[in-house]
Coordinates of C-alpha atoms and ligand atoms in Angstrom, one line a residue:
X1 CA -1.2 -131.6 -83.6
X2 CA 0.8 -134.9 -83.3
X3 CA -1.1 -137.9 -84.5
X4 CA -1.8 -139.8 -80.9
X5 CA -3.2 -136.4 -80.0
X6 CA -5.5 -136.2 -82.9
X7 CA -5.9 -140.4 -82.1
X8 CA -7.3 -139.5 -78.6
X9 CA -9.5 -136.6 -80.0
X10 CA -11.0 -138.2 -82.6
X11 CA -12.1 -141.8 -80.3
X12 CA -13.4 -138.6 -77.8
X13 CA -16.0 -137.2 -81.1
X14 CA -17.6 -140.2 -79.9
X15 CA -19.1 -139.3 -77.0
X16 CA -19.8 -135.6 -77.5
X17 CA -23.8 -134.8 -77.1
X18 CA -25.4 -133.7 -79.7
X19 CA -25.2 -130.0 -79.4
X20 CA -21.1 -130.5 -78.4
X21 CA -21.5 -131.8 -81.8
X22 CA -23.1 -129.0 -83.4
X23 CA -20.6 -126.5 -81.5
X24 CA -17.9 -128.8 -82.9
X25 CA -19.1 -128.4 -86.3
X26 CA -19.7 -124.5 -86.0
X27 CA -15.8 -124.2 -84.7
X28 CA -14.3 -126.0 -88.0
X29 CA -17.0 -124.7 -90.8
X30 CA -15.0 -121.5 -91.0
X31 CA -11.7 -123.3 -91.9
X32 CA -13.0 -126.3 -93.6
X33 CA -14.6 -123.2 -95.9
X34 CA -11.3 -122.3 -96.1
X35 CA -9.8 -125.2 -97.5
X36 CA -12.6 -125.7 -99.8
X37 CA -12.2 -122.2 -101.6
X38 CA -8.2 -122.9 -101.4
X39 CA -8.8 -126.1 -103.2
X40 CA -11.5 -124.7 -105.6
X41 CA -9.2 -121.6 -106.6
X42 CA -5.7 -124.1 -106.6
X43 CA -8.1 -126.5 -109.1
X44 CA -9.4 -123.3 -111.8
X45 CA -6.2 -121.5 -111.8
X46 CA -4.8 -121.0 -115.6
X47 CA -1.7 -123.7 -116.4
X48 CA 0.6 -122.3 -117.1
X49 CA 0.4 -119.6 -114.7
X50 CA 1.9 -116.3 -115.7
X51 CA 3.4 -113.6 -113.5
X52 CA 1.1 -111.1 -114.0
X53 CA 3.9 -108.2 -113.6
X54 CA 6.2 -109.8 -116.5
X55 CA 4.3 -112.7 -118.1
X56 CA 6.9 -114.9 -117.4
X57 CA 5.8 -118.5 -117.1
X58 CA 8.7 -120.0 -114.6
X59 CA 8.2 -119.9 -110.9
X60 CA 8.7 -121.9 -107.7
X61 CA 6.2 -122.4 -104.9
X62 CA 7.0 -119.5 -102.0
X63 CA 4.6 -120.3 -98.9
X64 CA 1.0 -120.0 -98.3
X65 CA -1.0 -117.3 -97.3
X66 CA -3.8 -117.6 -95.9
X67 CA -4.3 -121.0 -97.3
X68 CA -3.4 -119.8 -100.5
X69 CA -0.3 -121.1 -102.5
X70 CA 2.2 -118.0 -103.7
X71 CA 4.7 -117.9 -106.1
X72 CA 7.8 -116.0 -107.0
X73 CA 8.4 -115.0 -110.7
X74 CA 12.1 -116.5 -111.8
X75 CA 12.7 -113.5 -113.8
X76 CA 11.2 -110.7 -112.0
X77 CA 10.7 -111.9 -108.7
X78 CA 7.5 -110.3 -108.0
X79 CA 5.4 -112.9 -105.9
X80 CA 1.5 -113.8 -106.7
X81 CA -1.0 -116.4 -106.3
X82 CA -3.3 -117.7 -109.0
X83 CA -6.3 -115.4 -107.3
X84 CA -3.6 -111.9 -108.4
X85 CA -4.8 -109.5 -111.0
X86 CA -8.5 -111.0 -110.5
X87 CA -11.7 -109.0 -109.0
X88 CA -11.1 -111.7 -105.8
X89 CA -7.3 -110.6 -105.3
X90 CA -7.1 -108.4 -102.2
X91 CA -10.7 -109.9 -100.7
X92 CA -10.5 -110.5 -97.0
X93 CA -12.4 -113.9 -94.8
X94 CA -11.6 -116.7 -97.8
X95 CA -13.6 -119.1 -95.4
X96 CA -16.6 -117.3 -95.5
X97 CA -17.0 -117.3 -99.7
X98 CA -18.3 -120.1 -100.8
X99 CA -21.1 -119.7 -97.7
X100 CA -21.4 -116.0 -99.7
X101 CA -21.6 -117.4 -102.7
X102 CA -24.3 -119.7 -102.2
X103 CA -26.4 -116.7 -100.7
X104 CA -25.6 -114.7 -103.7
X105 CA -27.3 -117.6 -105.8
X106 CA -30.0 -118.4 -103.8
X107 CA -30.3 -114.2 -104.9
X108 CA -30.3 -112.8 -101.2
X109 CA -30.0 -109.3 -100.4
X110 CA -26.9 -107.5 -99.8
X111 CA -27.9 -106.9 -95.9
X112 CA -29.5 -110.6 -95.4
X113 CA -26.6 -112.2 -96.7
X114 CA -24.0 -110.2 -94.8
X115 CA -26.4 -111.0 -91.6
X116 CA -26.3 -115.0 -92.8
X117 CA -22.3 -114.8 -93.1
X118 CA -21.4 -112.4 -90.3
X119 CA -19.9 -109.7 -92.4
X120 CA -20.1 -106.0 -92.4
X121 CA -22.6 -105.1 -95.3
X122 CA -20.2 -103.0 -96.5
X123 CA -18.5 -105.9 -97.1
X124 CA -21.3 -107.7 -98.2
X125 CA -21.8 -105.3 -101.3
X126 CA -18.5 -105.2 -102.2
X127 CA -18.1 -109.2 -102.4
X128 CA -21.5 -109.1 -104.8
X129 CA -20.0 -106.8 -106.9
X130 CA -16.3 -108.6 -107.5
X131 CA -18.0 -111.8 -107.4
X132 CA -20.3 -110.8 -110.5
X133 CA -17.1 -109.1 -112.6
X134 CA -15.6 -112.4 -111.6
X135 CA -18.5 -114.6 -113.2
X136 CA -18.8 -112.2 -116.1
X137 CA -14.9 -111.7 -117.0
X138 CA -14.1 -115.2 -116.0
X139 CA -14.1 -118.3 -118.3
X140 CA -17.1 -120.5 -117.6
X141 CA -14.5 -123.5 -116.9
X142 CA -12.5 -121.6 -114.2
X143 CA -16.1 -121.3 -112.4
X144 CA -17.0 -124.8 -112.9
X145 CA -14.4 -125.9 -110.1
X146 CA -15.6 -122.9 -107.5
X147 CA -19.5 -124.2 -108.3
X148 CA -18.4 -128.1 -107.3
X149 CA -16.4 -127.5 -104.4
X150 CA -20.0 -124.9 -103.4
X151 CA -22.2 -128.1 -104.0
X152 CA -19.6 -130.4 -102.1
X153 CA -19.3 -128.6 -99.0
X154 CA -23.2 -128.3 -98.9
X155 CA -23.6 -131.5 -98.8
X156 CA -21.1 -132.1 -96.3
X157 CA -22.7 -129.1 -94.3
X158 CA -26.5 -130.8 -94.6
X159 CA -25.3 -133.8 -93.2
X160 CA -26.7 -134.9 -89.9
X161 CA -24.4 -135.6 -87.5
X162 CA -26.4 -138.3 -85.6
X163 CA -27.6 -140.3 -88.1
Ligands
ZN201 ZN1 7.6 -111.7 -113.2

């Protein structure tokens, strides 16, 4: 969106009721999740970061996907991001972890917390399961950044709007 558009739209947040508000909120959560486990995983990632098909160390930036930074190997060319060879790797709905994760702590059952999310609870038990090899395998640092960014966007997400 070009800048006077988003101008006009934000002076318009102004005058939207209370539950226009609430809609409005509901409509971004999912990619404001987003960004937040983007950032989260972008912040733990190993430096240097290594190809996991060669070990090489050299690589340039080569898009995003689905919010997520890839590279591409210099030597081998393979492309990765810093979530590849991890349980997280081919997971699917990267908005909806942190909410996930939360549920997870707060030690809900597989079919409440996919109910709270909106996932399958298929899908539900699978997450528990990469989530805790990810916790176990992981370094405690590299789970330190995905625990703030949790507590961040909670507290963005309690907020009341019409205070
Ligand atoms: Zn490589």
């Amino acid at each position: 969106m070009k800048s006077e558009g988003f101008r006009r739209l934000l002076r318009q947040v102004g005058s939207l009721t209370r539950q226009q508000r609430s809609q409005l909120s509901d409509a971004l959560r999912p990619a404001v999740g987003l960004d937040k486990v983007c950032e989260a995983i972008d912040r733990a990632r190993p430096a240097p970061l290594c190809c996991p098909a060669c070990g090489n160390s050299r690589h340039y930036r080569h898009g995003i996907v689905r919010g997520l930074q890839r590279y591409r190997c210099r030597a081998c060319s393979h492309t990765f991001s810093a979530l590849s060879g991890t349980p997280l790797a081919r997971l699917r709905h990267r908005a909806k972890w942190l909410d996930y994760l939360k549920e997870l702590l707060d030690s809900r059952s597989v079919r409440t917390a996919a109910k709270l999310i909106g996932v399958h609870r298929n899908t539900s038990f699978r997450w528990r399961h990469r989530f805790l090899d990810a916790i176990r395998h992981d370094q405690p640092e590299r789970l330190a950044g995905i625990a703030e960014a949790d507590e961040m966007f909670l507290l963005e997400s309690q907020k009341d709007p019409a205070s």
